[in-house]
Amino acid sequence: TVAGTVVKSETELTTALDDETVSNILIGADFSITNSIRIDKTVNIYGNSYTISASGSQPWTGSQGTDKILNIVANSYNVGLYDIVVDNRNASYGINVYGGTVVVDNVTSINSAGAGLIIGGNANVTVTESSMQGAWGGINVDGGTVKIDSMDNLGSVYSENYTDGTTITIADGSVSPVKMTGTWKANEDSSTSTFGGFYESIDDAVAPYNDSRIVKDLNQGDLPTITVNDNTILTTDFNMSAGTLTVANNATLIVNENVTLDVSKAKAITTGKFIASAGSEIAFAEGTTIKATAAPGANITVGDKVAETTNTATASTIEEALELGGYGVPVIITADDSLEE
């Protein structure tokens, strides 16, 4: 059991943070806050699974991190967040870390008006067993270094300044299931910077790809590249109008029932496989070499050529689909909640 100062309100929390003698803070109840909590010293905050919620006007406004529910301006300090839930209530803009060495362990940040966690400056952040969710995705890395244990429950970890010293590492050395790189512009008149994003699934990559700030003009910068490194399911229509879709060796992209994937205007590099579920459509550019199977009612085209299907098999999970799919047996993916890896 960790000894420390127990807090049960916004006032008690800010008082403990202002006290230079307090190094461990123990959250002792659920409570709401009306202003951003600034953390600018070495301290550990143990949430004990309690929830800190944002209240007041929606969304919060401010600068220098004051619109974030927790604003860690650690500089050369060490900060630990453990076993805590923060509910931004679509008002505040997540947890902000700018500088210092920070551990985020078993932390949930939900309903953020921005990203669940924002990292900037020269921060060195380790994220383990945490869940991040917000309007802008899971973790936005504007600078510094972040090391995560897994993509699970993060949705996305991305940076619009990917070539400016930003480092994103998955702790076990594995690659993310889906990665996207390209160029990004803050607005129409700004210069481009390199975008790098890591995603739990291809669904998580579709929204940022469709963002107007991801550059798709042939005359401007590098076009987006989406790389599928592990088995993933597309459950929403996706028209990849430019760039490159790569399905790596030993990976399979499953297009769910009645979903359309159109890469006929992009480039597809496929050493892995595609599975088209019943009622789905996959369109490739002429001359694309693919490994794909299709269920009855599915439609796979390469240019003006249509793939034909014969024998069928039924699967209700990714594992079954991969086992049955092979390179020649069409597979029906049933539309139920069991369609998860």
XYZ file of C-alpha atoms in Angstrom:
341
model
C 0.000 0.000 0.000
C 1.321 3.410 -0.988
C 1.282 6.108 1.684
C 0.309 9.596 0.625
C -2.095 12.488 0.775
C -5.735 11.532 0.132
C -7.772 13.996 -1.944
C -11.496 13.940 -2.675
C -12.105 17.233 -4.494
C -10.615 19.664 -6.980
C -9.551 22.019 -4.173
C -7.823 19.243 -2.229
C -6.014 18.064 -5.379
C -4.675 21.516 -6.289
C -3.652 22.119 -2.670
C -1.691 18.849 -2.606
C 0.012 19.707 -5.879
C 1.019 23.114 -4.519
C 2.552 21.516 -1.410
C 6.243 20.809 -2.086
C 6.311 18.178 0.669
C 3.686 15.991 -1.018
C 5.132 13.383 -3.400
C 2.303 10.827 -3.468
C -1.343 11.782 -4.004
C -4.116 9.234 -3.491
C -7.485 9.898 -5.132
C -10.151 8.926 -2.584
C -13.422 9.603 -4.414
C -14.988 10.479 -7.737
C -15.132 14.241 -8.272
C -15.507 16.907 -10.962
C -13.203 19.793 -11.812
C -13.990 23.124 -13.442
C -10.433 24.073 -14.438
C -7.381 22.371 -15.863
C -5.181 20.742 -13.207
C -1.544 21.841 -13.661
C 1.142 19.370 -12.585
C 4.613 20.921 -12.511
C 6.622 18.945 -9.968
C 7.808 15.407 -9.297
C 4.757 13.518 -8.046
C 2.855 10.248 -8.302
C -0.943 10.295 -8.514
C -2.719 7.048 -7.652
C -6.322 7.028 -8.838
C -7.537 3.870 -7.075
C -9.931 3.469 -10.048
C -11.799 6.670 -9.181
C -12.916 9.103 -11.900
C -12.054 12.772 -12.324
C -14.604 14.427 -14.634
C -14.578 17.751 -16.470
C -17.437 20.142 -15.839
C -18.325 23.650 -16.886
C -18.578 25.083 -20.391
C -18.155 22.793 -23.373
C -15.654 22.781 -24.902
C -13.074 24.260 -22.566
C -10.997 27.094 -24.013
C -7.498 28.261 -23.230
C -3.868 28.097 -24.296
C -0.646 26.475 -23.090
C -2.562 23.365 -22.104
C -5.230 25.066 -19.987
C -7.963 23.425 -22.056
C -6.705 19.965 -20.982
C -8.173 18.121 -17.994
C -4.677 17.316 -16.679
C -1.814 19.546 -17.825
C 1.553 17.969 -16.998
C 4.285 20.567 -17.495
C 7.002 18.416 -16.026
C 10.172 19.960 -17.494
C 12.897 17.932 -15.733
C 10.487 16.327 -13.248
C 9.191 12.753 -12.985
C 5.426 12.225 -12.908
C 3.439 9.007 -12.526
C -0.265 8.516 -13.228
C -1.595 5.192 -11.990
C -5.000 3.477 -12.037
C -7.016 6.594 -12.780
C -10.001 7.403 -15.014
C -10.480 10.861 -16.496
C -13.765 11.653 -18.229
C -13.378 14.730 -20.407
C -17.139 14.778 -21.053
C -16.461 16.210 -24.526
C -15.484 19.437 -22.767
C -11.756 19.190 -22.051
C -9.056 18.106 -24.492
C -7.512 15.089 -22.806
C -4.351 14.644 -20.751
C -1.486 16.904 -21.841
C 2.183 16.023 -21.244
C 4.811 18.611 -22.128
C 8.313 17.751 -20.983
C 9.730 15.538 -18.281
C 9.622 11.792 -17.752
C 6.089 10.516 -17.307
C 4.619 7.061 -16.640
C 0.987 6.483 -17.648
C -0.076 3.124 -16.218
C -3.621 1.717 -16.254
C -5.033 5.147 -17.119
C -8.290 5.673 -19.017
C -8.974 8.974 -20.775
C -12.391 9.044 -22.436
C -14.712 11.458 -24.234
C -11.945 13.920 -25.042
C -12.762 16.836 -27.319
C -9.247 16.284 -28.676
C -7.024 13.211 -28.326
C -7.131 11.086 -25.197
C -3.459 11.861 -24.514
C -1.334 14.626 -26.069
C 2.478 14.531 -25.858
C 4.785 17.395 -26.780
C 8.060 19.148 -26.093
C 10.885 16.829 -25.064
C 8.628 14.579 -22.997
C 9.623 10.960 -22.468
C 6.401 9.019 -21.871
C 5.760 5.333 -21.174
C 2.168 4.112 -21.610
C 1.110 0.705 -20.279
C -2.266 -1.046 -19.965
C -4.112 2.183 -20.750
C -7.113 3.177 -22.840
C -7.282 6.474 -24.747
C -10.291 7.759 -26.675
C -11.195 11.129 -28.138
C -12.496 13.031 -31.126
C -8.938 13.231 -32.517
C -8.003 9.639 -31.729
C -6.052 7.928 -28.980
C -2.597 9.506 -28.561
C -1.360 12.586 -30.436
C 2.426 12.922 -30.314
C 3.490 16.457 -31.236
C 7.041 15.939 -29.996
C 9.210 13.894 -27.697
C 9.180 10.139 -27.273
C 6.409 7.700 -26.410
C 6.796 4.004 -25.703
C 3.593 1.959 -25.561
C 3.131 -1.643 -24.504
C 0.392 -2.443 -27.043
C -1.998 -0.846 -29.519
C -4.911 -2.472 -27.678
C -7.511 0.106 -26.541
C -5.548 3.014 -27.976
C -7.168 3.112 -31.421
C -4.437 5.342 -32.819
C -1.040 6.798 -31.963
C -0.087 9.474 -34.452
C 2.095 12.506 -35.105
C 1.860 15.390 -37.562
C 5.574 16.093 -36.946
C 6.870 12.614 -37.533
C 10.270 13.620 -38.948
C 11.037 16.291 -36.344
C 12.562 14.043 -33.697
C 9.304 12.431 -32.670
C 9.655 8.763 -31.745
C 6.808 6.245 -31.351
C 7.770 2.751 -30.205
C 5.704 -0.326 -29.421
C 7.449 -1.775 -26.380
C 7.492 -5.424 -27.395
C 9.171 -4.541 -30.683
C 6.205 -5.575 -32.799
C 4.718 -3.447 -35.552
C 1.266 -1.947 -35.302
C -1.504 -3.803 -37.157
C -1.943 -0.807 -39.483
C 0.404 2.105 -40.181
C -0.127 5.225 -42.294
C 2.443 7.771 -43.408
C 2.162 10.774 -45.677
C 2.141 14.561 -45.501
C -0.166 16.813 -43.531
C -1.074 20.505 -43.523
C -2.540 22.414 -40.586
C -4.510 24.505 -43.089
C -4.547 25.361 -46.781
C -1.799 27.989 -46.511
C 0.596 26.168 -44.181
C 3.646 24.159 -45.147
C 3.533 20.384 -45.117
C 4.969 18.144 -42.423
C 5.340 14.386 -42.316
C 2.451 12.452 -40.811
C 2.936 9.087 -39.115
C 0.100 7.098 -37.596
C -0.222 3.679 -35.940
C -3.656 2.053 -35.678
C -5.408 -0.911 -34.081
C -7.318 -1.634 -37.299
C -7.842 -0.289 -40.798
C -11.137 1.201 -39.584
C -9.123 3.438 -37.252
C -7.022 4.654 -40.206
C -9.945 5.507 -42.506
C -11.051 8.666 -40.671
C -7.633 10.387 -40.629
C -7.036 9.372 -44.253
C -10.259 11.144 -45.193
C -9.226 14.262 -43.247
C -8.796 17.128 -45.707
C -5.471 18.004 -44.076
C -3.865 14.753 -45.239
C -2.277 15.763 -48.544
C -3.537 13.803 -51.557
C -2.588 16.258 -54.314
C -0.156 14.619 -56.737
C 1.813 17.861 -56.842
C 2.242 18.193 -53.088
C 4.497 15.977 -51.046
C 4.315 12.278 -50.420
C 0.969 10.590 -50.914
C -0.438 8.569 -48.020
C 0.733 4.991 -47.614
C -1.394 2.593 -45.566
C 0.394 -0.604 -44.567
C -1.527 -3.569 -43.148
C 0.906 -5.622 -41.066
C -1.548 -7.913 -39.308
C -5.049 -9.318 -39.788
C -7.656 -6.564 -39.757
C -11.300 -6.032 -40.729
C -12.725 -3.153 -42.748
C -16.275 -2.500 -41.559
C -16.902 0.849 -43.261
C -16.816 1.849 -46.938
C -13.404 3.185 -47.946
C -12.490 4.874 -51.226
C -8.706 5.220 -51.249
C -8.429 7.910 -53.896
C -4.639 8.274 -53.846
C -1.520 6.744 -52.397
C -0.603 3.121 -51.735
C -2.282 0.301 -49.859
C 0.133 -2.444 -48.840
C -0.984 -5.742 -47.335
C 2.156 -7.340 -46.003
C 3.076 -10.999 -46.197
C 1.148 -13.194 -43.722
C -1.474 -10.462 -43.199
C -5.107 -10.610 -44.338
C -7.485 -7.712 -44.914
C -11.094 -8.846 -44.511
C -13.785 -6.670 -46.073
C -16.926 -7.215 -44.042
C -20.400 -7.937 -45.393
C -21.881 -5.280 -47.698
C -18.789 -3.044 -47.384
C -16.959 -1.509 -50.361
C -13.183 -1.087 -50.584
C -12.156 0.868 -53.685
C -8.424 1.148 -54.372
C -8.835 1.376 -58.155
C -7.391 4.911 -58.154
C -4.599 4.081 -55.724
C -1.764 1.579 -55.870
C -2.073 -1.793 -54.164
C 0.964 -3.853 -53.220
C -0.187 -7.201 -51.938
C 1.952 -10.040 -50.697
C -0.770 -10.785 -48.151
C -4.416 -11.698 -48.795
C -7.877 -10.174 -49.129
C -11.147 -11.833 -48.149
C -14.377 -10.381 -49.554
C -17.388 -11.235 -47.385
C -20.901 -11.710 -48.761
C -22.241 -8.585 -50.444
C -18.921 -6.741 -50.279
C -17.008 -5.191 -53.162
C -13.272 -4.747 -53.671
C -12.010 -2.812 -56.690
C -8.344 -2.825 -57.747
C -6.568 -0.948 -60.512
C -5.822 -2.781 -63.739
C -2.639 -4.823 -63.563
C -2.748 -5.357 -59.782
C -1.623 -8.785 -58.627
C -3.692 -10.006 -55.699
C -4.349 -13.012 -53.509
C -8.040 -12.908 -52.699
C -11.106 -15.023 -52.030
C -14.741 -14.001 -52.282
C -17.989 -15.261 -50.837
C -21.116 -15.643 -53.018
C -22.568 -12.211 -53.628
C -19.186 -10.552 -53.218
C -17.555 -8.794 -56.128
C -13.803 -8.459 -56.699
C -12.656 -6.553 -59.779
C -9.201 -5.884 -61.172
C -9.661 -3.206 -63.770
C -12.559 -4.525 -65.851
C -11.969 -8.159 -64.872
C -14.332 -9.801 -62.393
C -13.186 -12.625 -60.123
C -15.475 -15.655 -60.128
C -16.343 -17.722 -57.053
C -17.269 -21.377 -56.653
C -17.267 -23.466 -53.473
C -18.208 -21.785 -50.193
C -17.418 -22.137 -46.528
C -18.795 -20.347 -43.477
C -16.848 -18.625 -40.699
C -17.898 -16.531 -37.702
C -14.472 -15.422 -36.472
C -11.295 -14.100 -38.020
C -9.495 -17.280 -37.012
C -12.005 -19.456 -38.881
C -11.903 -17.197 -41.924
C -8.117 -17.370 -42.085
C -8.164 -21.139 -41.685
C -10.800 -21.661 -44.366
C -9.819 -18.839 -46.712
C -6.575 -20.148 -48.086
C -6.098 -18.889 -51.599
C -9.028 -20.580 -53.281
C -12.013 -21.263 -51.015
C -14.519 -18.377 -50.757
C -15.530 -17.587 -47.202
C -18.764 -16.156 -45.825
C -18.188 -13.963 -42.763
C -21.301 -13.913 -40.636
C -22.359 -10.476 -39.393
C -22.437 -10.969 -35.642
C -20.615 -9.748 -32.579
C -18.206 -12.689 -32.660
C -16.369 -11.190 -35.620
C -13.419 -10.120 -33.517
C -9.888 -11.320 -33.279
